[in-house]
Amino acid sequence: MSTATDNRRKAPAGERIADWADGRLGIYSLAKANMRKIFPDHWSFMLGEVALYSFIIIILTGVYLTLFFVPSMGEVEYHGAYVPMQGVRMSEAYASTLDISFEVRGGLLIRQIHHWAALIFLASMFVHMMRVFFTGAFRKPREINWLFGFLLFVLGMFTGFTGYSLPDDLLSGTGVRFMEGAILAVPVVGTYLSMFLFGGEFPGHDVIPRFFAAHVLLLPGIMLGLLVAHLILVFYHKHTQFPGPGKTNTNVVGMPLLPVYMAKAGGFFFLVFGVIAILSALFTINPIWALGPYRPDQVSTGAQPDWYMGFSEGLIRAMPAWEFVIPGGYTLNLGVAIPLVVVFPLVLTVIAVYPFLESWITGDKREHHILDRPRNAPTRTGIGAAWISWYLVMLLGGGNDIFAIHFDMSINAVTWFVRIAFFAVPVLVFIVTKRICLGLQRRDREKVLHGREAGIIKRLPHGEFVEVHEPLSQEQLHTLTQHEQRKPIEPAAETDENGVRRKVPRSQKLRARLSRAWYGEGTQIPKATPEEFKEIQSGHGHH
């Protein structure tokens, strides 16, 4: 006992502290089990890392800005360093933002890093979710993680909106005014919601303090909790991986978390930080001093929402101005209520529950750790491409006045184009994307059977010219043929074994029809069979 005690006393201080902590917290056993965890290596996995690192940068720069920002709508007369605004009456929020930009050392750079990081966070989240969607990474057991990621994106949108509104400049104030009009259009409770949010009639004196509390405390706190839960589930479920030799649903092929992955992740963090810093130093974003403080009787020219809010504004701008007066003299503003209360929440709900919806349609309840190649799931890929096209159409609708001005067009023509494209473009994109996927499947089948085109032309003894094909490697053959081709769910028989007619629920009929849309005729090209491959390789064909 005394020898062990003496040895501990002779150990370095750092080792003694580590031993003390491990005896009380179990850090060593926890680290031993997780620090050597294997992560696959693919460039697309870095999209989620960009979102994570951008979020960290947002938190760090946000803490710095909070030290100098004054979240108050109290009026002051400006006498700061920016001469063109001398003597102008403005809110304390706007004045403090000018001080951060022109008087705090490094304040403008930090402001721009914060804003650029927020845009990159949402953009990387969007692209990351599309990668997860197109590769089927949301399937069992990761449906809950899809929900966490979706909520992170939605909360990020509202966090960005509240932060964008804090300077109380004319551009962001116009956006808040637009939001107030949309809230007022909510049937029955719209007025009450507006009074609750603004603390009275718009703009009131409480909106900036309330947005500030939501922006720096409520929303980031929820997002941080979701992010931690998201990463814990990634560790627990292990990372998905693209198909390849030796990769199965029961293993992960890649590099250990320590030291390889952590070293690469650390370097990538500083790369992301450096790119954001360069963007912030070279490209001005949100120059509030060029816009002036917000006044309810003014509207900034060319006021546009950030790209992540363009979808919702496009819905409202494209919707016809339908109004009805119902008994009692109440005006029902359907031109705003339908996009805001019906369409937008419905779209968000479908995105959130899509993993459960696809699982129900296909009847696939198995665990999936190997990703799909998008071409091998043409219906899902078509749906994703159609959604992106729909989003872009509504983004165009959100800036219909800007497009009309810059392209010298009628704003009515742009609006009517958006209204027609709202229904037509997603359908066309779905059909085209699905055909492209099927074409790529045919190309894969030909490569498996005949090999890769070598670009070498050979003349046969009887005079025919053919192109020489090189056989694929076993790794390439595995990648092109490893995917499963499922059959659609057959509808339940309308008569039992005794010939007695029975009622088939409509939900089962609908499920069978949707399943045929996923896996039925015309949705997948049959893979090359071993017999076909052996016949071609035996010499019955050109090589």
Short mmCIF file of N, CA, C and O in Angstrom, two decimals, residues 40-101:
data_model
loop_
_atom_site.label_atom_id
_atom_site.label_comp_id
_atom_site.label_asym_id
_atom_site.label_seq_id
_atom_site.Cartn_x
_atom_site.Cartn_y
_atom_site.Cartn_z
N PRO A 40 -15.97 7.02 -41.22
CA PRO A 40 -15.65 6.90 -42.65
C PRO A 40 -15.18 8.24 -43.21
O PRO A 40 -15.45 9.30 -42.64
N ASP A 41 -14.50 8.18 -44.34
CA ASP A 41 -13.91 9.39 -44.93
C ASP A 41 -14.54 9.63 -46.30
O ASP A 41 -14.38 8.82 -47.21
N HIS A 42 -15.29 10.72 -46.41
CA HIS A 42 -15.86 11.12 -47.71
C HIS A 42 -16.07 12.63 -47.67
O HIS A 42 -16.47 13.18 -46.63
N TRP A 43 -15.83 13.29 -48.79
CA TRP A 43 -15.89 14.76 -48.80
C TRP A 43 -17.26 15.29 -48.41
O TRP A 43 -17.38 16.36 -47.80
N SER A 44 -18.34 14.57 -48.74
CA SER A 44 -19.68 15.08 -48.47
C SER A 44 -19.98 15.12 -46.97
O SER A 44 -20.85 15.87 -46.54
N PHE A 45 -19.25 14.32 -46.17
CA PHE A 45 -19.47 14.35 -44.72
C PHE A 45 -18.99 15.67 -44.10
O PHE A 45 -19.38 16.01 -42.98
N MET A 46 -18.16 16.40 -44.83
CA MET A 46 -17.66 17.67 -44.31
C MET A 46 -18.72 18.77 -44.33
O MET A 46 -18.54 19.81 -43.69
N LEU A 47 -19.82 18.55 -45.04
CA LEU A 47 -20.88 19.56 -45.07
C LEU A 47 -21.46 19.78 -43.68
O LEU A 47 -21.72 20.91 -43.26
N GLY A 48 -21.67 18.68 -42.95
CA GLY A 48 -22.15 18.81 -41.58
C GLY A 48 -21.12 19.47 -40.68
O GLY A 48 -21.47 20.23 -39.77
N GLU A 49 -19.81 19.21 -40.95
CA GLU A 49 -18.78 19.85 -40.17
C GLU A 49 -18.75 21.35 -40.42
O GLU A 49 -18.52 22.13 -39.49
N VAL A 50 -18.98 21.78 -41.65
CA VAL A 50 -19.03 23.22 -41.94
C VAL A 50 -20.14 23.87 -41.12
O VAL A 50 -19.95 24.95 -40.54
N ALA A 51 -21.30 23.22 -41.04
CA ALA A 51 -22.39 23.76 -40.23
C ALA A 51 -22.00 23.83 -38.75
O ALA A 51 -22.27 24.83 -38.07
N LEU A 52 -21.37 22.78 -38.25
CA LEU A 52 -20.96 22.75 -36.84
C LEU A 52 -19.96 23.86 -36.54
O LEU A 52 -20.11 24.61 -35.55
N TYR A 53 -18.95 24.01 -37.37
CA TYR A 53 -17.91 25.01 -37.11
C TYR A 53 -18.47 26.42 -37.29
O TYR A 53 -18.07 27.34 -36.56
N SER A 54 -19.36 26.61 -38.23
CA SER A 54 -19.99 27.92 -38.40
C SER A 54 -20.79 28.28 -37.15
O SER A 54 -20.79 29.44 -36.71
N PHE A 55 -21.48 27.30 -36.57
CA PHE A 55 -22.26 27.55 -35.36
C PHE A 55 -21.34 27.96 -34.21
O PHE A 55 -21.66 28.87 -33.44
N ILE A 56 -20.18 27.31 -34.10
CA ILE A 56 -19.23 27.67 -33.05
C ILE A 56 -18.75 29.11 -33.24
O ILE A 56 -18.66 29.90 -32.29
N ILE A 57 -18.46 29.48 -34.49
CA ILE A 57 -18.02 30.85 -34.79
C ILE A 57 -19.12 31.85 -34.47
O ILE A 57 -18.85 32.94 -33.94
N ILE A 58 -20.36 31.49 -34.76
CA ILE A 58 -21.49 32.38 -34.44
C ILE A 58 -21.56 32.63 -32.94
O ILE A 58 -21.74 33.76 -32.48
N ILE A 59 -21.42 31.57 -32.15
CA ILE A 59 -21.49 31.71 -30.69
C ILE A 59 -20.36 32.60 -30.18
O ILE A 59 -20.57 33.52 -29.37
N LEU A 60 -19.13 32.36 -30.65
CA LEU A 60 -17.98 33.13 -30.17
C LEU A 60 -18.10 34.61 -30.52
O LEU A 60 -17.89 35.49 -29.68
N THR A 61 -18.42 34.90 -31.78
CA THR A 61 -18.55 36.31 -32.19
C THR A 61 -19.78 36.95 -31.56
O THR A 61 -19.77 38.14 -31.26
N GLY A 62 -20.84 36.16 -31.36
CA GLY A 62 -22.04 36.71 -30.74
C GLY A 62 -21.80 37.15 -29.30
O GLY A 62 -22.33 38.17 -28.86
N VAL A 63 -20.98 36.38 -28.57
CA VAL A 63 -20.65 36.78 -27.19
C VAL A 63 -19.92 38.12 -27.20
O VAL A 63 -20.21 39.01 -26.38
N TYR A 64 -19.01 38.30 -28.14
CA TYR A 64 -18.26 39.56 -28.22
C TYR A 64 -19.20 40.73 -28.54
O TYR A 64 -19.13 41.79 -27.91
N LEU A 65 -20.10 40.55 -29.51
CA LEU A 65 -21.01 41.63 -29.90
C LEU A 65 -21.98 41.98 -28.77
O LEU A 65 -22.38 43.14 -28.61
N THR A 66 -22.36 40.97 -27.99
CA THR A 66 -23.29 41.22 -26.88
C THR A 66 -22.72 42.20 -25.86
O THR A 66 -23.48 42.94 -25.20
N LEU A 67 -21.40 42.25 -25.73
CA LEU A 67 -20.77 43.15 -24.75
C LEU A 67 -21.00 44.62 -25.09
O LEU A 67 -20.94 45.48 -24.20
N PHE A 68 -21.25 44.92 -26.38
CA PHE A 68 -21.34 46.32 -26.80
C PHE A 68 -22.73 46.71 -27.32
O PHE A 68 -23.00 47.90 -27.46
N PHE A 69 -23.58 45.75 -27.61
CA PHE A 69 -24.89 46.07 -28.17
C PHE A 69 -25.86 46.47 -27.06
O PHE A 69 -25.87 45.88 -25.98
N VAL A 70 -26.68 47.48 -27.35
CA VAL A 70 -27.68 47.96 -26.39
C VAL A 70 -29.07 47.61 -26.94
O VAL A 70 -29.55 48.24 -27.87
N PRO A 71 -29.74 46.60 -26.39
CA PRO A 71 -31.04 46.17 -26.94
C PRO A 71 -32.19 47.04 -26.44
O PRO A 71 -33.03 46.61 -25.65
N SER A 72 -32.23 48.28 -26.90
CA SER A 72 -33.25 49.22 -26.43
C SER A 72 -33.77 50.03 -27.61
O SER A 72 -33.02 50.37 -28.52
N MET A 73 -35.06 50.35 -27.58
CA MET A 73 -35.66 51.19 -28.60
C MET A 73 -35.83 52.63 -28.11
O MET A 73 -36.52 53.44 -28.74
N GLY A 74 -35.20 52.96 -26.99
CA GLY A 74 -35.22 54.33 -26.51
C GLY A 74 -34.53 55.26 -27.48
O GLY A 74 -33.47 54.93 -28.04
N GLU A 75 -35.08 56.42 -27.72
CA GLU A 75 -34.55 57.35 -28.71
C GLU A 75 -33.37 58.14 -28.16
O GLU A 75 -33.40 58.60 -27.01
N VAL A 76 -32.34 58.29 -28.99
CA VAL A 76 -31.17 59.10 -28.65
C VAL A 76 -30.79 59.92 -29.89
O VAL A 76 -31.21 59.62 -31.01
N GLU A 77 -30.00 60.94 -29.68
CA GLU A 77 -29.46 61.73 -30.79
C GLU A 77 -28.01 61.32 -30.99
O GLU A 77 -27.21 61.34 -30.06
N TYR A 78 -27.69 60.94 -32.22
CA TYR A 78 -26.37 60.36 -32.50
C TYR A 78 -25.30 61.43 -32.59
O TYR A 78 -25.45 62.43 -33.30
N HIS A 79 -24.19 61.21 -31.86
CA HIS A 79 -23.03 62.10 -31.93
C HIS A 79 -21.76 61.26 -31.97
O HIS A 79 -20.76 61.59 -31.33
N GLY A 80 -21.79 60.18 -32.75
CA GLY A 80 -20.65 59.27 -32.81
C GLY A 80 -19.69 59.61 -33.93
O GLY A 80 -19.67 60.72 -34.46
N ALA A 81 -18.90 58.59 -34.29
CA ALA A 81 -17.82 58.78 -35.25
C ALA A 81 -18.29 58.86 -36.69
O ALA A 81 -17.58 59.39 -37.55
N TYR A 82 -19.48 58.36 -37.00
CA TYR A 82 -19.96 58.36 -38.38
C TYR A 82 -20.61 59.72 -38.66
O TYR A 82 -21.75 59.99 -38.27
N VAL A 83 -19.89 60.58 -39.37
CA VAL A 83 -20.29 61.98 -39.54
C VAL A 83 -21.64 62.14 -40.25
O VAL A 83 -22.45 62.98 -39.83
N PRO A 84 -21.96 61.39 -41.33
CA PRO A 84 -23.24 61.61 -42.01
C PRO A 84 -24.46 61.43 -41.13
O PRO A 84 -25.54 61.92 -41.46
N MET A 85 -24.33 60.74 -40.00
CA MET A 85 -25.47 60.50 -39.12
C MET A 85 -25.50 61.45 -37.92
O MET A 85 -26.36 61.32 -37.04
N GLN A 86 -24.59 62.40 -37.89
CA GLN A 86 -24.52 63.32 -36.76
C GLN A 86 -25.85 64.07 -36.58
O GLN A 86 -26.40 64.63 -37.52
N GLY A 87 -26.36 64.05 -35.36
CA GLY A 87 -27.58 64.77 -35.03
C GLY A 87 -28.87 64.07 -35.40
O GLY A 87 -29.96 64.58 -35.12
N VAL A 88 -28.80 62.87 -35.99
CA VAL A 88 -30.00 62.12 -36.37
C VAL A 88 -30.55 61.38 -35.15
O VAL A 88 -29.80 60.77 -34.39
N ARG A 89 -31.85 61.43 -34.98
CA ARG A 89 -32.49 60.70 -33.87
C ARG A 89 -32.70 59.25 -34.29
O ARG A 89 -33.15 58.97 -35.41
N MET A 90 -32.37 58.37 -33.38
CA MET A 90 -32.42 56.93 -33.69
C MET A 90 -32.57 56.17 -32.39
O MET A 90 -32.45 56.73 -31.29
N SER A 91 -32.82 54.86 -32.52
CA SER A 91 -32.93 54.02 -31.32
C SER A 91 -31.53 53.72 -30.77
O SER A 91 -30.52 53.79 -31.50
N GLU A 92 -31.48 53.37 -29.50
CA GLU A 92 -30.20 53.01 -28.90
C GLU A 92 -29.62 51.76 -29.55
O GLU A 92 -28.39 51.61 -29.62
N ALA A 93 -30.48 50.86 -30.03
CA ALA A 93 -30.00 49.66 -30.71
C ALA A 93 -29.24 50.03 -31.98
O ALA A 93 -28.15 49.52 -32.24
N TYR A 94 -29.80 50.95 -32.76
CA TYR A 94 -29.14 51.37 -34.00
C TYR A 94 -27.86 52.12 -33.69
O TYR A 94 -26.82 51.90 -34.32
N ALA A 95 -27.90 53.02 -32.70
CA ALA A 95 -26.72 53.79 -32.33
C ALA A 95 -25.59 52.89 -31.84
O ALA A 95 -24.42 53.09 -32.19
N SER A 96 -25.92 51.88 -31.04
CA SER A 96 -24.88 50.98 -30.53
C SER A 96 -24.29 50.14 -31.66
O SER A 96 -23.10 49.80 -31.63
N THR A 97 -25.11 49.80 -32.67
CA THR A 97 -24.59 49.06 -33.81
C THR A 97 -23.63 49.92 -34.62
O THR A 97 -22.61 49.43 -35.13
N LEU A 98 -23.94 51.21 -34.77
CA LEU A 98 -22.99 52.13 -35.41
C LEU A 98 -21.70 52.22 -34.61
O LEU A 98 -20.60 52.24 -35.19
N ASP A 99 -21.81 52.26 -33.29
CA ASP A 99 -20.61 52.32 -32.45
C ASP A 99 -19.76 51.06 -32.62
O ASP A 99 -18.53 51.14 -32.70
N ILE A 100 -20.42 49.91 -32.67
CA ILE A 100 -19.68 48.66 -32.89
C ILE A 100 -18.95 48.71 -34.22
O ILE A 100 -17.80 48.27 -34.34
N SER A 101 -19.61 49.26 -35.24
CA SER A 101 -19.04 49.27 -36.59
C SER A 101 -17.90 50.26 -36.75
O SER A 101 -16.97 50.01 -37.53
#
